[in-house]
Amino acid sequence: MKEYISNLKKVFVVAGAMLTLGSCEIDHAPLDKYTDAAVYQNPANIRSYMIGMYNEFSTFKFGGFPIGYDNATDALTDIMKYTSGISGNGSVNILASDASRVSAASPQLSYWTTGYNRIRRLNEFLEGLETKAQGLDAEAKLRYEAEARFVRGYVYFWLVKLHGSVVLLDKLTTEKDNPRAKEDDCWNFIAADFAFAGQHLPKTWDAVNAGRATKGAAYGMLARTWLYAASIAEYDRKQFSADELTGVPAEKATAYYTNAANAAEEVKKLAAEGLYDLEANFASIFTNKNTKEALFKVDFSRPLITHQHDLGFAPAKDAPGQVLVYGVPTAELVDEFEMSDGSTFSWSNAAMAANPYANREARFSATILHNGSSWKGRTLNTTTADPIEGFTEYGLSSDPKRTVSGYYVKKFLDPLNTNMVINKSDQSWIEMRYAEVLLIDAEAKVKINDITGAKTSLNTLRNKRGLPNTPSQSPAEMMRAIEHERIVELAFEGHRYWDLRRWRKAHIVLNNVRFTGHKGTPNGTSTSYTTVPVDNADRQFTPALYYIPIPLDETLRNNALPQIKGW
């Protein structure tokens, strides 16, 4: 999908709030063209420059990834299906079913050039902060360094998720040839950046600076980082790449899980102080700009700073002929949601199958629009009887702009936005929620055999969502419960693909399989549902994809940068 964020000169969208730079005198040239004297001669310009770095967080908003158009990585998994089969809107479908398209010449999931451009600018800022900045006391310099390292940690987090072993640059260098570092060193580098940020960032900012990185955001990202590193240590075990630099030693798993739990505990302490909390109304989290679940978010504000998520994912009749219906939920996701009493939904249960959308847990109706849903003053008809909004078989049209699974995404949509073509959208993108921290804590504690602590975090989340305590007891049962919770709690937030990769389950779950939808057919006063494929070709995920190749032109320019083995 197209990127709709404007190129802003005086205003930057940053996590949690809009930071306006109207007081800045420099409005005649792009920030990356400022001279050192202009940037560092006074604190106002230094602030403006730092705020510009936050734009990196819009790159992956709403779970997207630059695959030609921005396509959602959830559509590479079992929880979402993109409706188009053509390059552009349907690039993610093409990639999901053809692993051979990934190569060094065309990595498909590529962030290398963009990421290192941002790293270079961050390192320039850090050097300038140390050697040229005027008008800042020692505390202010530490805070700016912490902000810059927070952003740098985020950039490197994405690079390492993709490639495992990457070039680590902690300062500016004129050296053209720089080698890759060991994957273990990369995760530790990222962790060091987030740990420094957690130590030196404030718990909160004043209203003028609201939205800048905080201590809670840094510790949340630190917990996420250590969880990923620990997962690679436990699950990879050099089974999927012969490259000497990829992988994390298995013996480090327990220590890294412990680090993840410790970082999560720091966020939980802040929550105990009242800074964060779980919302009782799940649906409100994603349209309430003041939600206490958000540790870090990117805000938008009409009319200048908007996005197009509603136009991309709303049901077809919200704007007939104009809504794009990029991606829709799969039956696999729909069936994951529990009943309101915590029991498992099953089509084999005659009573459940007769009325499949009744008595489901609250997150279901907040995440999924289904046949019979009430939406913007109408009742959705997603059966074959509705030629505009109802089910159509995937592949019958190259770009149908309607559901191919019998469902639409509700999560993130603004129910009050009745003219998204003109209004566009201004919902916040929440990069990290308190719910994720609890799930990280639960998973990490299972792995260090703190089952009681794991249950406390998992049940805190479940109870807030109106569900009973988990019945799980053993570590294996707890992990299955946590995976389930991550699917339903974090659906469409861009986690599922990366979870399956870090657990080294993607080559099992996403390979040689076709995912499904529910085709609704009117039958008198009732509707019958048939499970049908939403794929017209088998999905493909080969083990080599756990480490995406480095772009070929980068290895040609850098003589010290060998390609990851296997590519």
Coordinates of C-alpha atoms in Angstrom, one line a residue:
M1 CA 0.0 0.0 0.0
K2 CA 1.1 3.5 -0.6
E3 CA 2.9 5.6 2.0
Y4 CA 0.8 8.6 2.8
I5 CA 2.8 10.4 5.4
S6 CA 3.8 13.8 4.1
N7 CA 7.3 15.1 4.0
L8 CA 7.1 17.5 6.9
K9 CA 9.4 20.5 7.5
K10 CA 8.1 21.9 10.7
V11 CA 6.2 19.0 12.2
F12 CA 7.2 15.4 13.0
V13 CA 5.0 12.6 14.0
V14 CA 6.5 10.9 17.0
A15 CA 5.4 8.3 19.4
G16 CA 2.6 9.4 21.6
A17 CA 2.1 13.0 20.5
M18 CA 2.8 15.6 17.9
L19 CA 6.0 17.6 18.5
T20 CA 5.7 20.9 16.6
L21 CA 8.9 22.7 15.7
G22 CA 7.3 26.0 15.0
S23 CA 9.8 27.8 17.1
C24 CA 12.6 26.5 15.0
E25 CA 14.0 29.2 12.7
I26 CA 15.3 26.7 10.2
D27 CA 12.5 25.9 7.8
H28 CA 14.0 26.4 4.4
A29 CA 16.0 23.3 4.0
P30 CA 15.6 19.5 4.7
L31 CA 17.0 18.4 8.1
D32 CA 19.6 16.2 6.4
K33 CA 21.1 19.2 4.7
Y34 CA 21.7 21.3 7.8
T35 CA 25.2 22.3 8.5
D36 CA 26.8 21.3 11.8
A37 CA 26.8 24.9 12.9
A38 CA 23.1 25.2 12.3
V39 CA 22.2 22.0 14.1
Y40 CA 24.4 22.3 17.2
Q41 CA 24.6 26.0 17.8
N42 CA 21.6 26.1 20.1
P43 CA 19.3 23.6 22.0
A44 CA 16.2 24.3 19.9
N45 CA 17.9 23.1 16.7
I46 CA 19.3 20.1 18.5
R47 CA 15.8 19.2 19.7
S48 CA 14.5 19.6 16.2
Y49 CA 17.1 17.3 14.7
M50 CA 16.5 14.6 17.3
I51 CA 12.8 14.7 16.8
G52 CA 13.4 14.1 13.1
M53 CA 14.9 10.8 13.9
Y54 CA 11.6 9.5 15.3
N55 CA 10.2 9.3 11.8
E56 CA 11.8 5.9 11.5
F57 CA 9.0 4.5 13.6
S58 CA 6.4 5.1 10.9
T59 CA 8.3 2.7 8.6
F60 CA 6.6 -0.4 10.1
K61 CA 3.3 1.1 11.2
F62 CA 0.3 -1.2 11.4
G63 CA 2.5 -4.3 10.9
G64 CA 3.6 -3.3 7.4
F65 CA 6.8 -3.9 5.6
P66 CA 8.3 -2.3 2.5
I67 CA 7.6 -5.1 -0.1
G68 CA 7.2 -2.9 -3.1
Y69 CA 4.1 -1.5 -1.7
D70 CA 3.9 -1.7 2.0
N71 CA 2.3 -5.1 2.6
A72 CA 1.5 -6.5 6.1
T73 CA 3.8 -9.2 7.3
D74 CA 0.8 -10.9 9.0
A75 CA -0.3 -11.8 5.5
L76 CA 2.8 -14.0 5.2
T77 CA 1.2 -16.1 8.0
D78 CA -1.8 -18.1 9.0
I79 CA -3.8 -15.1 10.4
M80 CA -4.3 -12.8 7.4
K81 CA -4.9 -13.2 3.7
Y82 CA -4.3 -10.3 1.2
T83 CA -7.1 -10.2 -1.4
S84 CA -5.1 -9.2 -4.5
G85 CA -3.0 -11.5 -6.6
I86 CA -1.1 -8.9 -8.5
S87 CA 2.2 -7.2 -7.8
G88 CA 1.7 -4.2 -5.6
N89 CA -1.3 -4.8 -3.4
G90 CA -0.7 -8.5 -3.7
S91 CA 3.1 -8.7 -3.5
V92 CA 2.8 -10.4 -0.1
N93 CA 0.7 -13.2 -1.6
I94 CA 3.3 -13.7 -4.4
L95 CA 6.1 -13.9 -1.8
A96 CA 4.1 -16.2 0.6
S97 CA 3.7 -18.9 -2.1
D98 CA 7.0 -18.6 -3.9
A99 CA 10.1 -18.8 -1.7
S100 CA 12.3 -18.8 -4.8
R101 CA 11.6 -15.1 -5.3
V102 CA 13.9 -14.3 -2.4
S103 CA 17.5 -13.9 -3.5
A104 CA 20.6 -11.8 -2.9
A105 CA 19.7 -9.8 -6.0
S106 CA 16.1 -9.3 -4.7
P107 CA 15.8 -10.0 -1.0
Q108 CA 12.1 -8.9 -1.0
L109 CA 12.1 -8.1 2.7
S110 CA 14.8 -5.4 2.6
Y111 CA 15.6 -2.7 5.0
W112 CA 19.4 -2.6 4.7
T113 CA 19.9 0.7 2.9
T114 CA 17.2 2.6 4.7
G115 CA 18.3 1.2 8.1
Y116 CA 22.0 2.1 7.6
N117 CA 21.2 5.5 6.3
R118 CA 19.3 6.1 9.6
I119 CA 22.2 4.6 11.6
R120 CA 24.7 6.9 9.9
R121 CA 22.6 10.0 10.8
L122 CA 22.1 8.8 14.4
N123 CA 25.9 8.3 14.7
E124 CA 26.5 11.7 13.2
F125 CA 24.1 13.2 15.8
L126 CA 25.8 11.3 18.7
E127 CA 29.2 12.6 17.6
G128 CA 28.0 16.1 17.2
L129 CA 26.3 15.9 20.6
E130 CA 29.6 15.0 22.1
T131 CA 31.9 17.4 20.3
K132 CA 29.9 20.3 19.0
A133 CA 26.7 20.8 20.9
Q134 CA 26.2 24.2 22.6
G135 CA 23.9 25.2 25.4
L136 CA 23.3 21.8 26.9
D137 CA 24.2 20.6 30.4
A138 CA 25.5 17.1 31.1
E139 CA 22.0 15.8 32.0
A140 CA 20.5 17.0 28.7
K141 CA 23.3 15.5 26.7
L142 CA 22.7 12.1 28.4
R143 CA 19.0 12.3 27.7
Y144 CA 19.6 13.1 24.0
E145 CA 22.2 10.3 23.8
A146 CA 19.6 8.0 25.3
E147 CA 17.0 9.0 22.7
A148 CA 19.4 8.5 19.8
R149 CA 20.4 5.1 21.1
F150 CA 16.8 4.1 21.5
V151 CA 16.1 4.8 17.9
R152 CA 19.4 3.2 16.8
G153 CA 18.4 0.1 18.9
Y154 CA 15.1 -0.1 17.0
V155 CA 16.7 0.2 13.6
Y156 CA 19.2 -2.5 14.5
F157 CA 16.5 -4.7 15.9
W158 CA 14.9 -4.8 12.5
L159 CA 18.1 -5.5 10.7
V160 CA 19.0 -8.4 13.0
K161 CA 15.6 -9.9 12.8
L162 CA 16.0 -10.1 9.1
H163 CA 19.7 -11.0 8.7
G164 CA 21.0 -12.2 12.0
S165 CA 24.5 -11.1 11.4
V166 CA 24.9 -7.5 10.4
V167 CA 27.5 -4.7 10.5
L168 CA 27.7 -3.0 13.9
L169 CA 28.6 0.7 13.8
D170 CA 28.6 2.4 17.2
K171 CA 30.2 5.6 15.8
L172 CA 30.9 7.4 12.5
T173 CA 33.5 5.7 10.3
T174 CA 35.2 6.6 7.0
E175 CA 36.1 3.0 6.5
K176 CA 34.3 1.6 3.4
D177 CA 34.8 -2.0 4.2
N178 CA 33.2 -3.2 7.4
P179 CA 32.6 -6.9 8.4
R180 CA 29.5 -8.5 9.8
A181 CA 29.4 -9.2 13.5
K182 CA 28.3 -12.4 15.2
E183 CA 24.5 -12.6 15.7
D184 CA 25.0 -12.9 19.4
D185 CA 27.1 -9.7 19.5
C186 CA 24.4 -8.0 17.5
W187 CA 21.6 -8.8 20.0
N188 CA 23.9 -7.6 22.8
F189 CA 24.6 -4.4 21.0
I190 CA 20.9 -3.7 20.6
A191 CA 20.3 -4.6 24.3
A192 CA 23.1 -2.2 25.3
D193 CA 21.4 0.7 23.4
F194 CA 18.0 0.0 25.0
A195 CA 19.5 -0.5 28.5
F196 CA 21.3 2.8 28.2
A197 CA 18.1 4.4 27.1
G198 CA 16.2 2.9 30.0
Q199 CA 18.7 4.2 32.5
H200 CA 18.8 7.8 31.2
L201 CA 15.3 8.5 29.7
P202 CA 12.7 10.1 31.9
K203 CA 9.6 8.2 33.0
T204 CA 7.4 10.8 31.4
W205 CA 7.8 14.1 29.4
D206 CA 5.9 17.3 29.8
A207 CA 3.1 18.1 27.4
V208 CA 5.3 19.9 24.9
N209 CA 7.6 16.9 24.5
A210 CA 4.9 14.2 24.9
G211 CA 5.6 11.3 22.6
R212 CA 9.3 11.1 23.0
A213 CA 10.9 7.8 24.1
T214 CA 10.5 7.1 27.8
K215 CA 12.0 4.7 30.4
G216 CA 9.1 2.4 30.0
A217 CA 9.4 2.3 26.2
A218 CA 13.1 1.5 26.5
Y219 CA 12.7 -1.3 29.0
G220 CA 9.8 -2.7 26.9
M221 CA 12.0 -2.8 23.8
L222 CA 14.9 -4.3 25.9
A223 CA 12.6 -7.1 27.1
R224 CA 11.5 -7.8 23.5
T225 CA 15.2 -7.8 22.4
W226 CA 16.3 -10.3 25.0
L227 CA 13.3 -12.5 24.2
Y228 CA 14.3 -12.7 20.6
A229 CA 17.9 -13.4 21.4
A230 CA 16.9 -16.1 23.9
S231 CA 14.5 -17.7 21.3
I232 CA 17.3 -17.9 18.7
A233 CA 19.6 -19.5 21.3
E234 CA 17.0 -22.1 22.2
Y235 CA 15.4 -22.9 18.9
D236 CA 18.0 -22.3 16.1
R237 CA 20.9 -24.5 17.3
K238 CA 22.6 -23.9 13.9
Q239 CA 20.0 -26.1 12.1
F240 CA 19.1 -23.6 9.4
S241 CA 22.3 -21.8 8.4
A242 CA 25.9 -22.9 7.9
D243 CA 27.1 -19.3 8.2
E244 CA 29.7 -19.0 11.0
L245 CA 28.3 -15.7 12.2
T246 CA 24.6 -16.5 12.6
G247 CA 23.0 -18.1 15.6
V248 CA 23.3 -17.6 19.3
P249 CA 25.0 -20.2 21.6
A250 CA 22.4 -22.5 23.1
E251 CA 23.9 -22.2 26.5
K252 CA 23.0 -18.5 26.7
A253 CA 19.2 -19.1 26.4
T254 CA 18.5 -19.2 30.1
A255 CA 20.5 -16.0 30.8
Y256 CA 18.8 -14.2 28.0
Y257 CA 15.3 -15.3 29.1
T258 CA 16.2 -14.0 32.6
N259 CA 17.3 -10.7 31.1
A260 CA 13.9 -10.5 29.3
A261 CA 12.0 -11.1 32.4
N262 CA 14.1 -8.6 34.4
A263 CA 13.4 -5.9 31.8
A264 CA 9.7 -6.7 31.8
E265 CA 9.7 -6.4 35.6
E266 CA 11.1 -2.8 35.2
V267 CA 8.0 -2.0 33.1
K268 CA 5.7 -3.7 35.6
K269 CA 7.2 -1.5 38.3
L270 CA 6.3 1.6 36.3
A271 CA 2.8 0.2 35.8
A272 CA 2.5 -0.2 39.6
E273 CA 3.2 3.6 39.8
G274 CA 0.2 4.2 37.5
L275 CA 2.0 4.9 34.3
Y276 CA 0.7 1.9 32.4
D277 CA -2.3 -0.4 32.6
L278 CA -4.4 -2.8 30.7
E279 CA -7.7 -1.4 29.3
A280 CA -11.0 -3.0 30.3
N281 CA -12.4 -2.2 26.9
F282 CA -10.1 -3.9 24.4
A283 CA -11.6 -2.2 21.3
S284 CA -10.9 1.2 22.7
I285 CA -7.2 0.7 22.9
F286 CA -6.7 1.3 19.2
T287 CA -8.8 4.4 18.8
N288 CA -8.0 6.1 22.1
K289 CA -5.0 8.3 21.8
N290 CA -4.6 8.4 25.5
T291 CA -4.7 4.7 26.2
K292 CA -2.6 3.6 29.2
E293 CA -1.6 0.4 27.3
A294 CA 0.8 2.3 25.0
L295 CA 4.4 2.3 26.0
F296 CA 5.4 3.8 22.7
K297 CA 3.2 5.0 19.8
V298 CA 3.1 7.1 16.7
D299 CA 0.3 9.6 16.7
F300 CA -1.3 11.3 13.7
S301 CA -3.4 14.4 13.5
R302 CA -5.8 15.6 10.8
P303 CA -5.6 17.3 8.4
L304 CA -1.9 17.4 7.8
I305 CA -0.6 14.2 9.3
T306 CA -2.7 11.2 8.4
H307 CA -2.6 7.7 7.1
Q308 CA -4.9 5.5 5.0
H309 CA -5.5 2.4 7.2
D310 CA -9.3 2.7 7.1
L311 CA -9.4 3.0 3.3
G312 CA -7.1 0.0 3.1
F313 CA -9.0 -2.4 5.3
A314 CA -12.6 -1.3 5.9
P315 CA -15.5 -3.4 4.6
A316 CA -16.4 -2.8 1.0
K317 CA -19.5 -0.8 1.5
D318 CA -17.8 1.8 3.7
A319 CA -16.9 3.5 0.4
P320 CA -18.1 1.4 -2.5
G321 CA -15.6 1.3 -5.4
Q322 CA -13.0 3.1 -3.3
V323 CA -12.2 0.9 -0.3
L324 CA -9.2 -1.3 -1.1
V325 CA -9.7 -4.3 1.2
Y326 CA -6.0 -5.2 1.3
G327 CA -6.1 -8.0 3.8
V328 CA -8.8 -10.0 5.6
P329 CA -8.7 -12.4 8.6
T330 CA -8.3 -16.1 8.0
A331 CA -10.5 -18.9 9.4
E332 CA -7.4 -20.1 11.3
L333 CA -7.4 -16.8 13.3
V334 CA -11.1 -16.7 13.8
D335 CA -11.2 -20.2 15.3
E336 CA -8.4 -19.2 17.8
F337 CA -10.7 -16.9 19.7
E338 CA -12.2 -18.6 22.8
M339 CA -15.8 -18.7 24.0
S340 CA -16.6 -16.1 26.6
D341 CA -16.3 -18.7 29.4
G342 CA -12.8 -19.6 28.2
S343 CA -13.7 -22.9 26.5
T344 CA -12.3 -23.7 23.0
F345 CA -14.4 -22.9 20.0
S346 CA -15.0 -25.8 17.7
W347 CA -17.0 -26.3 14.5
S348 CA -17.5 -29.9 15.7
N349 CA -19.7 -28.7 18.5
A350 CA -23.2 -28.5 16.9
A351 CA -24.4 -25.7 19.1
M352 CA -21.3 -23.6 18.4
A353 CA -21.4 -24.3 14.7
A354 CA -25.1 -23.3 14.5
N355 CA -24.3 -19.8 15.8
P356 CA -20.5 -19.5 15.5
Y357 CA -20.2 -15.8 16.4
A358 CA -22.3 -15.8 19.5
N359 CA -20.8 -15.9 23.0
R360 CA -17.2 -15.5 21.9
E361 CA -14.7 -13.6 24.0
A362 CA -14.6 -9.8 23.8
R363 CA -11.5 -9.6 21.8
F364 CA -13.2 -11.4 18.9
S365 CA -15.8 -8.8 18.2
A366 CA -13.2 -6.1 18.7
T367 CA -10.8 -7.7 16.1
I368 CA -13.1 -9.3 13.5
L369 CA -16.0 -8.2 11.4
H370 CA -18.1 -11.2 10.5
N371 CA -21.4 -12.0 8.9
G372 CA -24.1 -10.3 11.0
S373 CA -21.7 -7.8 12.6
S374 CA -23.2 -4.4 13.3
W375 CA -21.0 -1.8 11.7
K376 CA -21.5 1.9 11.0
G377 CA -25.3 1.6 11.2
R378 CA -25.7 -1.5 9.0
T379 CA -25.5 -5.3 9.4
L380 CA -22.8 -6.9 7.4
N381 CA -23.7 -9.6 5.0
T382 CA -20.5 -11.4 4.1
T383 CA -22.2 -14.3 2.5
T384 CA -22.3 -15.1 -1.2
A385 CA -25.6 -13.3 -1.4
D386 CA -24.0 -9.8 -1.3
P387 CA -22.2 -9.0 -4.5
I388 CA -20.4 -6.0 -3.1
E389 CA -19.4 -6.9 0.4
G390 CA -19.9 -10.7 0.5
F391 CA -17.6 -13.6 0.0
T392 CA -15.8 -14.1 -3.3
E393 CA -13.3 -16.9 -4.1
Y394 CA -9.7 -15.8 -4.0
G395 CA -8.3 -15.7 -7.6
L396 CA -11.6 -15.1 -9.4
S397 CA -10.6 -11.5 -9.6
S398 CA -7.1 -10.2 -9.6
D399 CA -8.0 -7.4 -7.2
P400 CA -11.5 -8.0 -5.9
K401 CA -11.6 -5.3 -3.1
R402 CA -13.9 -7.5 -1.0
T403 CA -13.5 -10.4 1.4
V404 CA -12.1 -13.7 0.2
S405 CA -12.4 -15.3 3.7
G406 CA -15.8 -14.3 4.8
Y407 CA -14.3 -11.7 7.3
Y408 CA -13.0 -8.2 7.5
V409 CA -10.5 -6.7 9.9
K410 CA -12.1 -4.5 12.6
K411 CA -9.0 -3.9 14.8
F412 CA -7.6 -0.4 14.2
L413 CA -10.6 0.8 12.2
D414 CA -12.3 4.0 13.3
P415 CA -16.0 3.3 13.7
L416 CA -16.7 7.1 13.6
N417 CA -14.9 7.7 10.4
T418 CA -17.7 7.6 7.9
N419 CA -15.9 9.3 5.1
M420 CA -12.3 8.0 5.1
V421 CA -11.7 9.0 1.5
I422 CA -11.8 12.7 2.5
N423 CA -11.0 12.4 6.2
K424 CA -8.2 9.8 5.8
S425 CA -7.2 8.3 9.2
D426 CA -5.6 9.5 12.3
Q427 CA -5.5 6.5 14.7
S428 CA -2.3 6.0 16.5
W429 CA 0.1 3.2 15.7
I430 CA 1.1 1.5 19.0
E431 CA 4.6 0.1 18.6
M432 CA 4.6 -1.5 22.0
R433 CA 1.7 -2.2 24.4
Y434 CA 1.7 -3.2 28.1
A435 CA -0.1 -6.4 27.1
E436 CA 3.0 -7.4 25.0
V437 CA 5.2 -6.8 28.0
L438 CA 3.1 -9.2 30.1
L439 CA 3.3 -11.8 27.3
I440 CA 7.1 -11.4 27.1
D441 CA 7.3 -11.8 30.9
A442 CA 5.1 -14.9 30.8
E443 CA 7.2 -16.6 28.1
A444 CA 10.5 -15.7 29.6
K445 CA 9.5 -17.0 33.0
V446 CA 8.2 -20.3 31.6
K447 CA 11.7 -20.8 30.1
I448 CA 13.4 -20.2 33.4
N449 CA 11.0 -22.5 35.2
D450 CA 9.1 -19.7 37.1
I451 CA 5.7 -21.2 36.2
T452 CA 4.0 -19.3 39.0
G453 CA 5.4 -15.9 37.8
A454 CA 4.5 -16.8 34.2
K455 CA 0.9 -17.7 35.2
T456 CA 0.6 -14.4 37.1
S457 CA 1.4 -12.3 34.0
L458 CA -0.6 -14.5 31.6
N459 CA -3.7 -14.5 33.9
T460 CA -3.5 -10.8 34.6
L461 CA -3.9 -10.3 30.8
R462 CA -6.6 -13.0 30.4
N463 CA -8.6 -11.7 33.4
K464 CA -8.6 -8.2 32.1
R465 CA -9.9 -9.5 28.8
G466 CA -12.8 -11.2 30.6
L467 CA -11.4 -14.7 30.5
P468 CA -10.7 -17.2 33.4
N469 CA -7.2 -18.2 34.4
T470 CA -5.3 -20.5 32.1
P471 CA -5.7 -24.2 33.0
S472 CA -2.2 -24.8 31.7
Q473 CA 0.3 -26.4 34.2
S474 CA 3.4 -27.8 32.5
P475 CA 6.0 -25.7 30.7
A476 CA 4.8 -27.2 27.3
E477 CA 1.2 -26.4 28.1
M478 CA 2.1 -22.9 29.2
M479 CA 4.0 -22.3 25.9
R480 CA 1.0 -23.4 23.9
A481 CA -1.2 -21.1 25.9
I482 CA 1.2 -18.2 25.4
E483 CA 1.4 -18.8 21.7
H484 CA -2.4 -18.7 21.6
E485 CA -2.6 -15.5 23.5
R486 CA 0.0 -13.8 21.3
I487 CA -2.1 -14.8 18.2
V488 CA -5.4 -13.4 19.5
E489 CA -4.1 -10.4 21.6
L490 CA -1.6 -9.1 19.1
A491 CA -3.4 -10.0 15.8
F492 CA -2.6 -7.6 13.0
E493 CA 0.0 -5.8 15.0
G494 CA 2.8 -7.3 13.0
H495 CA 4.1 -10.0 15.4
R496 CA 3.0 -13.4 14.1
Y497 CA 5.5 -13.7 11.2
W498 CA 8.4 -12.8 13.5
D499 CA 7.2 -15.0 16.3
L500 CA 7.1 -18.0 14.0
R501 CA 10.6 -17.2 12.8
R502 CA 12.1 -16.8 16.3
W503 CA 10.5 -20.0 17.5
R504 CA 11.8 -21.7 14.3
K505 CA 8.3 -22.9 13.5
A506 CA 7.8 -21.0 10.2
H507 CA 9.1 -23.8 8.0
I508 CA 6.4 -26.0 9.6
V509 CA 3.4 -23.7 10.0
L510 CA 3.9 -21.7 6.8
N511 CA 5.1 -24.4 4.3
N512 CA 3.2 -26.7 2.0
V513 CA -0.2 -25.6 3.3
R514 CA -3.2 -23.5 2.2
F515 CA -5.0 -21.4 4.7
T516 CA -8.8 -21.0 4.8
G517 CA -11.8 -18.9 5.2
H518 CA -15.5 -19.5 5.9
K519 CA -17.9 -19.2 2.9
G520 CA -21.3 -18.3 4.2
T521 CA -24.3 -19.4 2.1
P522 CA -27.9 -18.3 3.0
N523 CA -30.2 -21.2 3.8
G524 CA -33.6 -19.9 4.4
T525 CA -33.5 -18.0 7.7
S526 CA -30.1 -19.4 8.6
T527 CA -26.6 -19.4 7.1
S528 CA -24.4 -22.4 6.6
Y529 CA -20.7 -22.1 6.6
T530 CA -18.2 -24.1 4.6
T531 CA -14.4 -24.1 5.1
V532 CA -12.8 -23.1 1.9
P533 CA -9.1 -22.3 0.9
V534 CA -8.1 -18.7 0.6
D535 CA -4.9 -19.7 -1.2
N536 CA -4.8 -21.1 -4.8
A537 CA -1.2 -22.3 -4.3
D538 CA 0.6 -23.9 -1.4
R539 CA 2.5 -21.6 0.9
Q540 CA 6.3 -21.8 0.9
F541 CA 8.7 -21.1 3.7
T542 CA 12.1 -22.8 3.3
P543 CA 14.6 -23.0 6.2
A544 CA 17.0 -20.6 4.4
L545 CA 14.4 -17.8 4.9
Y546 CA 15.3 -17.6 8.6
Y547 CA 18.2 -15.5 7.4
I548 CA 17.2 -13.1 4.6
P549 CA 20.2 -12.5 2.3
I550 CA 22.0 -9.2 2.4
P551 CA 21.3 -7.1 -0.7
L552 CA 23.8 -8.1 -3.4
D553 CA 24.9 -4.6 -4.2
E554 CA 25.8 -4.1 -0.6
T555 CA 28.2 -7.0 -0.6
L556 CA 29.7 -5.8 -3.9
R557 CA 30.4 -2.3 -2.4
N558 CA 31.8 -3.6 0.9
N559 CA 34.7 -6.0 0.4
A560 CA 34.6 -7.1 4.0
L561 CA 31.0 -8.1 3.8
P562 CA 30.5 -11.7 2.8
Q563 CA 27.0 -12.9 1.9
I564 CA 25.2 -15.1 4.5
K565 CA 26.0 -18.6 3.6
G566 CA 23.3 -20.4 1.6
W567 CA 22.6 -17.4 -0.5

